[in-house]
Coordinates of N, CA, C and O in Angstrom, one line a residue:
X904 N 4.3 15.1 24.5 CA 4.8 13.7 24.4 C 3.8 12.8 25.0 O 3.1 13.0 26.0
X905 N 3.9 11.5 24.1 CA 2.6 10.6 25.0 C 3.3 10.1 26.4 O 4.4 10.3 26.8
X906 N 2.3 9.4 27.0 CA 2.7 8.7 28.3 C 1.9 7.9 28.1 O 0.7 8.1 28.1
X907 N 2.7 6.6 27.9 CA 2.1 5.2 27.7 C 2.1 4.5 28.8 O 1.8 3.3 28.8
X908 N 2.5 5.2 30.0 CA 1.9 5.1 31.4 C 0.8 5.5 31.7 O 0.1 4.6 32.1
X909 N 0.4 6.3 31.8 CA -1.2 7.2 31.6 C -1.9 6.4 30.6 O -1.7 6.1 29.5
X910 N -2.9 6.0 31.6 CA -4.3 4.8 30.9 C -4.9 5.9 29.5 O -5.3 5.3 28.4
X911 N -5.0 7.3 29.6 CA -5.6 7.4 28.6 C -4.9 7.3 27.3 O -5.4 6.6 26.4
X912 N -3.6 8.1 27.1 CA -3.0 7.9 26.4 C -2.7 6.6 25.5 O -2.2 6.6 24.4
X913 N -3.0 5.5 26.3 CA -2.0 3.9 26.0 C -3.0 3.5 26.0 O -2.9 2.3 25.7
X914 N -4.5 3.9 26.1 CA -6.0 3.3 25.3 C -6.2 4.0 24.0 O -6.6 3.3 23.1
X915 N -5.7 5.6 23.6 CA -6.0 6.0 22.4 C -5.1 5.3 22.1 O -5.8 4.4 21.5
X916 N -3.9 4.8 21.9 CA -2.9 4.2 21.4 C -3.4 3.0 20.5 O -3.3 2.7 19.4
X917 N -3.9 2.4 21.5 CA -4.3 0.5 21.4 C -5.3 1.1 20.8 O -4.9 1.0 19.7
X918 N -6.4 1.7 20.7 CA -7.5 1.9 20.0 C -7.1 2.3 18.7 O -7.4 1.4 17.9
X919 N -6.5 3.3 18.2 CA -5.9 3.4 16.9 C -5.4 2.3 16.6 O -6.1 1.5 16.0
X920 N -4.0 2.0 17.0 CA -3.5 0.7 16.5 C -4.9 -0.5 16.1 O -5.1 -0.9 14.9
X921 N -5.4 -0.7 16.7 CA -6.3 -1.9 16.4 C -7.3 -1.1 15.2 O -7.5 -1.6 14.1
X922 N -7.8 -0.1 15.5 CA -9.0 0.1 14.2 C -8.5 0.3 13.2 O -9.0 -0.2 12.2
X923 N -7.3 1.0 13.1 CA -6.0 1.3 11.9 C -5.7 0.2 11.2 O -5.7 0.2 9.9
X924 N -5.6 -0.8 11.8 CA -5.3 -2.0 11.5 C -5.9 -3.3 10.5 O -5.5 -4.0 9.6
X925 N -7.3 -3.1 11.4 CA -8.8 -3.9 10.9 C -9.2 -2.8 10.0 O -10.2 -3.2 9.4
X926 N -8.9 -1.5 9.8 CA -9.6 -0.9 8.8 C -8.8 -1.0 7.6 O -9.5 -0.9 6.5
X927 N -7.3 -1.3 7.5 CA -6.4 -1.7 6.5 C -6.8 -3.1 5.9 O -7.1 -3.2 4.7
X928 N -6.9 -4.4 6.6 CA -7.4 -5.4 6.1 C -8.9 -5.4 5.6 O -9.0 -6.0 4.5
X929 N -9.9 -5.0 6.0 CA -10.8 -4.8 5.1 C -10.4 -3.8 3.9 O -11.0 -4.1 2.9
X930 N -9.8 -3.0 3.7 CA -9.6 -2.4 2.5 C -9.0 -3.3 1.5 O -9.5 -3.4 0.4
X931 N -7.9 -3.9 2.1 CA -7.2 -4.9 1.3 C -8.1 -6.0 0.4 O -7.7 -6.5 -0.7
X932 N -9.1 -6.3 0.9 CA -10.5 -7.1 0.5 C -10.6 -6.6 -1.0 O -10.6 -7.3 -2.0
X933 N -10.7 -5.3 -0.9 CA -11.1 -4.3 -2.0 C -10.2 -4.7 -2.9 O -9.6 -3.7 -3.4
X934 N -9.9 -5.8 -3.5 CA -9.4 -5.9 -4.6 C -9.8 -5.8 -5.8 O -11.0 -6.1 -6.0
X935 N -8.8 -5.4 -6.9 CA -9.7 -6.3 -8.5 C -9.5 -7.9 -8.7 O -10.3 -8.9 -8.7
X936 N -8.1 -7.6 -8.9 CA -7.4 -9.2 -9.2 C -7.1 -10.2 -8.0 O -6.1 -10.4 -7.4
X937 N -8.2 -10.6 -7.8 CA -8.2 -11.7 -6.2 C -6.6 -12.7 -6.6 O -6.0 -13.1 -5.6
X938 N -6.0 -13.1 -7.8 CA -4.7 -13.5 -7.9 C -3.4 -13.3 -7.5 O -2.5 -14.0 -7.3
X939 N -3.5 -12.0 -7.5 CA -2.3 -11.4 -6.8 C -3.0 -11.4 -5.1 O -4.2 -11.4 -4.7
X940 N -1.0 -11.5 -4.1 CA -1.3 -11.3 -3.4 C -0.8 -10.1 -2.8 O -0.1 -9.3 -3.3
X941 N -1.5 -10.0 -1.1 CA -1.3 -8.8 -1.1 C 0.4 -8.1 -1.0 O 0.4 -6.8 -1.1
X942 N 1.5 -8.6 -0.8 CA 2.3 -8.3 -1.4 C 2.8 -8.3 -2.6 O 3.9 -7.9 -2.9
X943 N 2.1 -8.7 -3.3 CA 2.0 -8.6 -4.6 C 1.4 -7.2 -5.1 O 2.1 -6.3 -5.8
X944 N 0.4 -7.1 -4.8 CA -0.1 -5.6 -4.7 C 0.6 -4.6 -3.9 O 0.3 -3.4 -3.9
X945 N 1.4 -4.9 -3.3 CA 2.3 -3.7 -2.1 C 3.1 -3.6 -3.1 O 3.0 -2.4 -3.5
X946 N 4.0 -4.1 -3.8 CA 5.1 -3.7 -4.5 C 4.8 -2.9 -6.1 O 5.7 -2.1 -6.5
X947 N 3.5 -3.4 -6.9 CA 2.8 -2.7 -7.7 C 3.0 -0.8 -7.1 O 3.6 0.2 -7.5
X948 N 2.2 -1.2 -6.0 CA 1.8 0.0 -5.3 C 3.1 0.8 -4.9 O 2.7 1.9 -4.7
X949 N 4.6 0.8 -4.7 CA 5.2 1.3 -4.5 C 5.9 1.7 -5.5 O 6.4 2.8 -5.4
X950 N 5.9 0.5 -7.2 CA 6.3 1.0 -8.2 C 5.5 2.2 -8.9 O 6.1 3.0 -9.5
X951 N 4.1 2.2 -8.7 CA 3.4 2.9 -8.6 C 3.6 4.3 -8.1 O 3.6 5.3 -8.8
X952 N 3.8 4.4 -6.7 CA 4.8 5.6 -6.1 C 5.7 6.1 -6.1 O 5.9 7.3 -6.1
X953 N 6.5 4.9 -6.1 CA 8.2 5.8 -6.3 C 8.9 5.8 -7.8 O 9.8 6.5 -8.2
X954 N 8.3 4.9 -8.3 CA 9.0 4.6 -10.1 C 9.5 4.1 -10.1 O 9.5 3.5 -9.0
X955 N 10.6 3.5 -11.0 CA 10.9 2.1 -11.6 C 12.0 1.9 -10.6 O 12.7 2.9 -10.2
X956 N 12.1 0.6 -10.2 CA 13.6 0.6 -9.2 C 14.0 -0.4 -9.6 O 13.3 -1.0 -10.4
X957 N 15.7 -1.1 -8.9 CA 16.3 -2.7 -8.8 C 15.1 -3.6 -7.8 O 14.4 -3.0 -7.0
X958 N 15.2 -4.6 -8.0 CA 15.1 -5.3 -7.0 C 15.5 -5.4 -5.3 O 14.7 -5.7 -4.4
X959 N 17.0 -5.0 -5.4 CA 17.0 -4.5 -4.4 C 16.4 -3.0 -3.7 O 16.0 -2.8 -2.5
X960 N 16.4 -2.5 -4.5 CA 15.3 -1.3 -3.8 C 14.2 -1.4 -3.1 O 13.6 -0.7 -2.2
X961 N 14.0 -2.5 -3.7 CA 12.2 -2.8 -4.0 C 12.0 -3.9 -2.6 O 11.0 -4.0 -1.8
X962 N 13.2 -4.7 -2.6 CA 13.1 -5.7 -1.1 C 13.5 -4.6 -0.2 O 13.4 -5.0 1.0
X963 N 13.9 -3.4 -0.2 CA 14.3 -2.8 1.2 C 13.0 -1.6 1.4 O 12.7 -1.1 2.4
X964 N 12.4 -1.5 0.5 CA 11.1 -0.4 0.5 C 9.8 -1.2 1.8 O 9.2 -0.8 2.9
X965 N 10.0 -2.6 0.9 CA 9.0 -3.5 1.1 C 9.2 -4.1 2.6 O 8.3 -4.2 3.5
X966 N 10.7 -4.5 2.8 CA 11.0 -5.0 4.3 C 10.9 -6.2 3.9 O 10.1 -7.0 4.4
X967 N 11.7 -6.4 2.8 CA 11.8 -8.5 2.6 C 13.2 -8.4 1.9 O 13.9 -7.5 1.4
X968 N 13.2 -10.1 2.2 CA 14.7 -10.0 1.4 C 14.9 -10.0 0.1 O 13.9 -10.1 -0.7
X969 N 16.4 -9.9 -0.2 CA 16.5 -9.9 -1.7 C 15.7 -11.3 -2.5 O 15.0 -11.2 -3.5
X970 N 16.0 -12.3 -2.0 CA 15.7 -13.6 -2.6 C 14.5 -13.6 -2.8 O 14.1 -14.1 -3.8
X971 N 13.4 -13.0 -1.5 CA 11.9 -13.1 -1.7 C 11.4 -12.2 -2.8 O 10.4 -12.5 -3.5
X972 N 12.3 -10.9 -3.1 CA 11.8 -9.9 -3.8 C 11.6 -10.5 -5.7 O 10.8 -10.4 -6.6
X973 N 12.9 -10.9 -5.3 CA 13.1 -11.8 -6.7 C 12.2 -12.2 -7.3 O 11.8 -11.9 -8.4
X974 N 11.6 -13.7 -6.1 CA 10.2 -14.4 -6.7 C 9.5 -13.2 -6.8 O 9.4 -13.1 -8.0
X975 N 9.1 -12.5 -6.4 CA 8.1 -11.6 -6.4 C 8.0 -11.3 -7.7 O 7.0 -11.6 -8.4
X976 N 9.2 -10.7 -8.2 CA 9.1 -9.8 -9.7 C 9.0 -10.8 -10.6 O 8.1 -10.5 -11.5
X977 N 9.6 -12.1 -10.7 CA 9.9 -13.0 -11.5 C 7.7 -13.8 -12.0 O 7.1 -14.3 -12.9
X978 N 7.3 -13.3 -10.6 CA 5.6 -13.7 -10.7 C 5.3 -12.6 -11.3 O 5.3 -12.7 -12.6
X979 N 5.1 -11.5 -10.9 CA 4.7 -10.1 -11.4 C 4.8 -10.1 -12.9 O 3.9 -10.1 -13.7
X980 N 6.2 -10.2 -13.3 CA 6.6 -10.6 -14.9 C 5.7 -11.6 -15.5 O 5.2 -11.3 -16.6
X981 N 5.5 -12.5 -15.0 CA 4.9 -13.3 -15.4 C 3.8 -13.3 -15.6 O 3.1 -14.0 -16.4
X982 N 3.5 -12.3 -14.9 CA 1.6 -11.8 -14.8 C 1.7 -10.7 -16.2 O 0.7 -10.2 -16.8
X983 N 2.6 -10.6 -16.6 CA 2.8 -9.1 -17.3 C 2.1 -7.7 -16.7 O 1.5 -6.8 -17.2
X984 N 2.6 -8.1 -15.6 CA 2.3 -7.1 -14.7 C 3.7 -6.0 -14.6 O 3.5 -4.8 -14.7
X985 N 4.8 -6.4 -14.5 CA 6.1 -5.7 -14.5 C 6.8 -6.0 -15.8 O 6.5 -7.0 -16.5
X986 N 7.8 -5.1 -16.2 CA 9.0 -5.4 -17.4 C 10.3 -5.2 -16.4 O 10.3 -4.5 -15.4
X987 N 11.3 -6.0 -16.9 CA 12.7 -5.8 -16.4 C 13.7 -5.1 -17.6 O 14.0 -5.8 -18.6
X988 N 14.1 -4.1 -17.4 CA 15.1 -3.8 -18.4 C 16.1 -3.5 -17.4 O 16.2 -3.6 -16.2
X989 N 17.1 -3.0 -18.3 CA 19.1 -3.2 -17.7 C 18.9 -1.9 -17.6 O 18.6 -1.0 -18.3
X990 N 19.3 -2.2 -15.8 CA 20.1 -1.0 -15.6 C 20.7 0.3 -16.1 O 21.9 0.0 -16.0
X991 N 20.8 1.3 -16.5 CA 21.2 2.4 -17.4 C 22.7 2.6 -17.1 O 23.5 2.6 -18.0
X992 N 23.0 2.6 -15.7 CA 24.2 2.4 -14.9 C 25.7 1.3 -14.9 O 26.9 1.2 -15.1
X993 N 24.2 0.2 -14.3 CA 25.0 -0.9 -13.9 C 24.4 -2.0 -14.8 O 23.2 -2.1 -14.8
X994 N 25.4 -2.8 -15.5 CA 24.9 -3.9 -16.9 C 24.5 -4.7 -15.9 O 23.4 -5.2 -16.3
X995 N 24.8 -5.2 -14.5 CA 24.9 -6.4 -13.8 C 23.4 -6.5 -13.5 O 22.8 -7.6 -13.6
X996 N 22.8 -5.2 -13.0 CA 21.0 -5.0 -12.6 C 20.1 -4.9 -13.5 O 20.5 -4.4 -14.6
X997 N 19.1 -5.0 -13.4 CA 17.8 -5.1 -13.4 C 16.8 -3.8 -13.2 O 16.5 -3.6 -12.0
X998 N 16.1 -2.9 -13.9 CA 15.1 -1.9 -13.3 C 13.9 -2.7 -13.6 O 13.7 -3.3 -14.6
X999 N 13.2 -2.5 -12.6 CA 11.4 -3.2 -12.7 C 10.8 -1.9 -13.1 O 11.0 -0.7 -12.8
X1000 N 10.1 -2.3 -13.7 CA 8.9 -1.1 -14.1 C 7.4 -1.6 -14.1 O 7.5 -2.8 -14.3
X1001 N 6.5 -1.3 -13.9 CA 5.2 -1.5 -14.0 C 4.5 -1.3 -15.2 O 4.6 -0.1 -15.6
X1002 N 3.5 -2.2 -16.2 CA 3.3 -2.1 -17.8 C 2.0 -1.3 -17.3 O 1.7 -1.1 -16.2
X1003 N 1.4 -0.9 -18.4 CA 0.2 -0.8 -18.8 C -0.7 -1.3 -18.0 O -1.3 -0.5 -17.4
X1004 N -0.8 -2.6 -18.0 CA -1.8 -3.6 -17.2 C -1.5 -3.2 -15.7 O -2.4 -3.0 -14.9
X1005 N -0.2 -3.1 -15.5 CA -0.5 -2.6 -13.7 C -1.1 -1.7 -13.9 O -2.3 -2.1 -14.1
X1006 N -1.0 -0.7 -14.0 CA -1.2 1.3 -13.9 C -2.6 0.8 -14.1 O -3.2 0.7 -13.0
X1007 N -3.2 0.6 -14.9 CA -4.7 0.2 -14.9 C -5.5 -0.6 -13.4 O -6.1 -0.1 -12.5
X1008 N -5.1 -1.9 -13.6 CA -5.0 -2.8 -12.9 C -5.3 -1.4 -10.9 O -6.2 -1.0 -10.1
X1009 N -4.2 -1.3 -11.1 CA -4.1 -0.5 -9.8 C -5.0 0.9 -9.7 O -5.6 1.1 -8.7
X1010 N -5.2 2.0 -10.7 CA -6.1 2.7 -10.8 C -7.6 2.4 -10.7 O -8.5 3.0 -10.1
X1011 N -7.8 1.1 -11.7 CA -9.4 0.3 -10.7 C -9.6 0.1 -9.5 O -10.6 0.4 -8.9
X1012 N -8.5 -0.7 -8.9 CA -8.3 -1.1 -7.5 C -8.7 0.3 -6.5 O -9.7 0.5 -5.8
X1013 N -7.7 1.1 -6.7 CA -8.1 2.3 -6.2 C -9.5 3.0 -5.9 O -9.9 3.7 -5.0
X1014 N -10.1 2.6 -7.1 CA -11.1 3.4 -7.8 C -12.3 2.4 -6.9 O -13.1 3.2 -6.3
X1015 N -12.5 1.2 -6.6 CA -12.6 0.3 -6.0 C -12.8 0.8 -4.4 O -13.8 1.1 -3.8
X1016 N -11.6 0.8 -4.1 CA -11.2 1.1 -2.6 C -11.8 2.4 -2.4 O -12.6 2.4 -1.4
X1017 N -11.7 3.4 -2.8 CA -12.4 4.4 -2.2 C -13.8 4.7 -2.6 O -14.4 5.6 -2.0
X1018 N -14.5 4.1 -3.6 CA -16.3 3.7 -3.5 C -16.3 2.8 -2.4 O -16.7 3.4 -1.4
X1019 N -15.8 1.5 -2.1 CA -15.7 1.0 -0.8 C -15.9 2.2 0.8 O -16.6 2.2 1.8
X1020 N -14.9 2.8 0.4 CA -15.0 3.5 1.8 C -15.8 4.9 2.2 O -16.3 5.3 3.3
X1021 N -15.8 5.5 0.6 CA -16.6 6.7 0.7 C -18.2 5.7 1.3 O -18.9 6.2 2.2
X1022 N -18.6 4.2 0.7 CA -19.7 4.3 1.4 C -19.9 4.0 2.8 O -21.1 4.0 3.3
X1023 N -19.1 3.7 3.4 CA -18.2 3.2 4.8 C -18.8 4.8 5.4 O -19.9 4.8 5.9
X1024 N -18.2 5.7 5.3 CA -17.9 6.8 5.7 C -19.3 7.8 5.5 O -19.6 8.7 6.2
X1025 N -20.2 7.4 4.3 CA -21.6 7.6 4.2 C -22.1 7.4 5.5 O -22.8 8.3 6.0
X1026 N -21.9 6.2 6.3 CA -22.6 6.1 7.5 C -22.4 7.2 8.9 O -23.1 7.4 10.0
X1027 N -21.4 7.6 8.3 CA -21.2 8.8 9.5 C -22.1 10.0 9.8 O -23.1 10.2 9.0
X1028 N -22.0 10.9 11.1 CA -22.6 11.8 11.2 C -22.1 12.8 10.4 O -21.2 12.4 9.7
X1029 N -22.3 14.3 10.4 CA -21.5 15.2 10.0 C -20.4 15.5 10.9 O -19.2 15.7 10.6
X1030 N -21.3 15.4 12.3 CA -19.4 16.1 12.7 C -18.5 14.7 12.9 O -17.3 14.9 13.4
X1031 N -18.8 13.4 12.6 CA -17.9 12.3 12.5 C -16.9 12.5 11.4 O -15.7 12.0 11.3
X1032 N -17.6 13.2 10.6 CA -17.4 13.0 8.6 C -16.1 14.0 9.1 O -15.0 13.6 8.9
X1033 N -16.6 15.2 9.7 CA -15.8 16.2 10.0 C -14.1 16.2 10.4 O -13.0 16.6 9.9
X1034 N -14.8 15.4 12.0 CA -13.1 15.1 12.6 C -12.2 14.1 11.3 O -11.0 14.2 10.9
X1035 N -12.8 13.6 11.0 CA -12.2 11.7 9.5 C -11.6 12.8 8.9 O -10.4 12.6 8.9
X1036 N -11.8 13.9 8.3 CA -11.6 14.2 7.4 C -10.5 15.6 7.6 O -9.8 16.2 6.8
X1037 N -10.8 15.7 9.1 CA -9.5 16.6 9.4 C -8.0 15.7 9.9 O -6.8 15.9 9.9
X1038 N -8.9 14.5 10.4 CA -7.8 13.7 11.1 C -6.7 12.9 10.1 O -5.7 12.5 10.6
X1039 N -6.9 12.7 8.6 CA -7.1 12.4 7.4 C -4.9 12.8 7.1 O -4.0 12.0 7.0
X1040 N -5.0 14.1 6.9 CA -3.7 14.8 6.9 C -2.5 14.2 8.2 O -1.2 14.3 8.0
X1041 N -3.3 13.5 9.7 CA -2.2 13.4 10.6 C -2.0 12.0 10.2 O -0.9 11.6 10.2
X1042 N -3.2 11.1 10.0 CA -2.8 9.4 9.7 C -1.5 9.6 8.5 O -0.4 9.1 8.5
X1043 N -2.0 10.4 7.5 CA -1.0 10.3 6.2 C 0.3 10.6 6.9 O 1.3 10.2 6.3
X1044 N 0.6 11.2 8.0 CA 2.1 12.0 8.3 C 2.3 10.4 8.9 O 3.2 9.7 8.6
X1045 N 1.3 10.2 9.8 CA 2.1 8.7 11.0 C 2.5 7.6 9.4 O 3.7 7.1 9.4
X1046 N 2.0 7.4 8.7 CA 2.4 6.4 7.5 C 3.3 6.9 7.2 O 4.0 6.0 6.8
X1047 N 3.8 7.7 7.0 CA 4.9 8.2 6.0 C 5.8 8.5 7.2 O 6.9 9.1 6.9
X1048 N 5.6 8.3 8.5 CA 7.4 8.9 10.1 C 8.4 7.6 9.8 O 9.5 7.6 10.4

């Protein structure tokens, strides 16, 4: 267990937290479509992940409210970036889906982002390349607790 009383522990802490951090906003840079923003891209990216949802799904994934999510989709649509069709279930909702143009859109981006970093990571030594790339499996578990 950590101890965030113990200077070392509560310096790796703040040291992750902060490079973790500044290393996510420079990736974010990595865009295609400088138009969207980056929650605009967060919600692509999760339709992307989890598959077509309501609205409301999609504001509780994201951590916004329903009313923000709305505009969200209502832009997205507009980009012809998302389609809305009815609910299978419920006539009253909405499923968002992501067209063509996202799935592309976002697979460049991607494609983007990691030439970005693979050359990032070019600068390393070997055994730097080494730990990155074993340590790789524990960041994905902390994103996903």
């Amino acid at each position: 267990m950590l101890d965030l009383s113990q200077g070392e522990d509560a310096a790796a802490v703040s040291a992750l937290r902060s490079s973790v951090m500044r290393l996510s906003r420079r990736i974010k840079h990595q865009r295609v479509d400088e138009s969207l923003s980056p929650t605009e891209m967060s919600v692509l990216g999760t339709l992307a992940r989890c598959g077509s949802a309501t609205p409301g799904e999609l504001a509780r994934k994201e951590h916004v409210q329903p009313p923000s999510m709305t505009r969200i989709v209502a832009l997205l649509e507009a980009k012809g970036l998302v389609r809305l069709e009815p609910h299978p279930e419920d006539r009253r909702q909405k499923v968002v889906s992501p067209t063509g143009r996202a799935e592309t859109m976002l697979a460049e981006s991607r494609r983007k982002r990691n030439v970005w970093l693979a050359q990032l990571a070019a600068e390393l030594d070997e055994d730097e390349w080494e730990k990155l790339r074993a340590a790789a499996p524990v960041l994905e578990k902390l994103a996903h607790l």
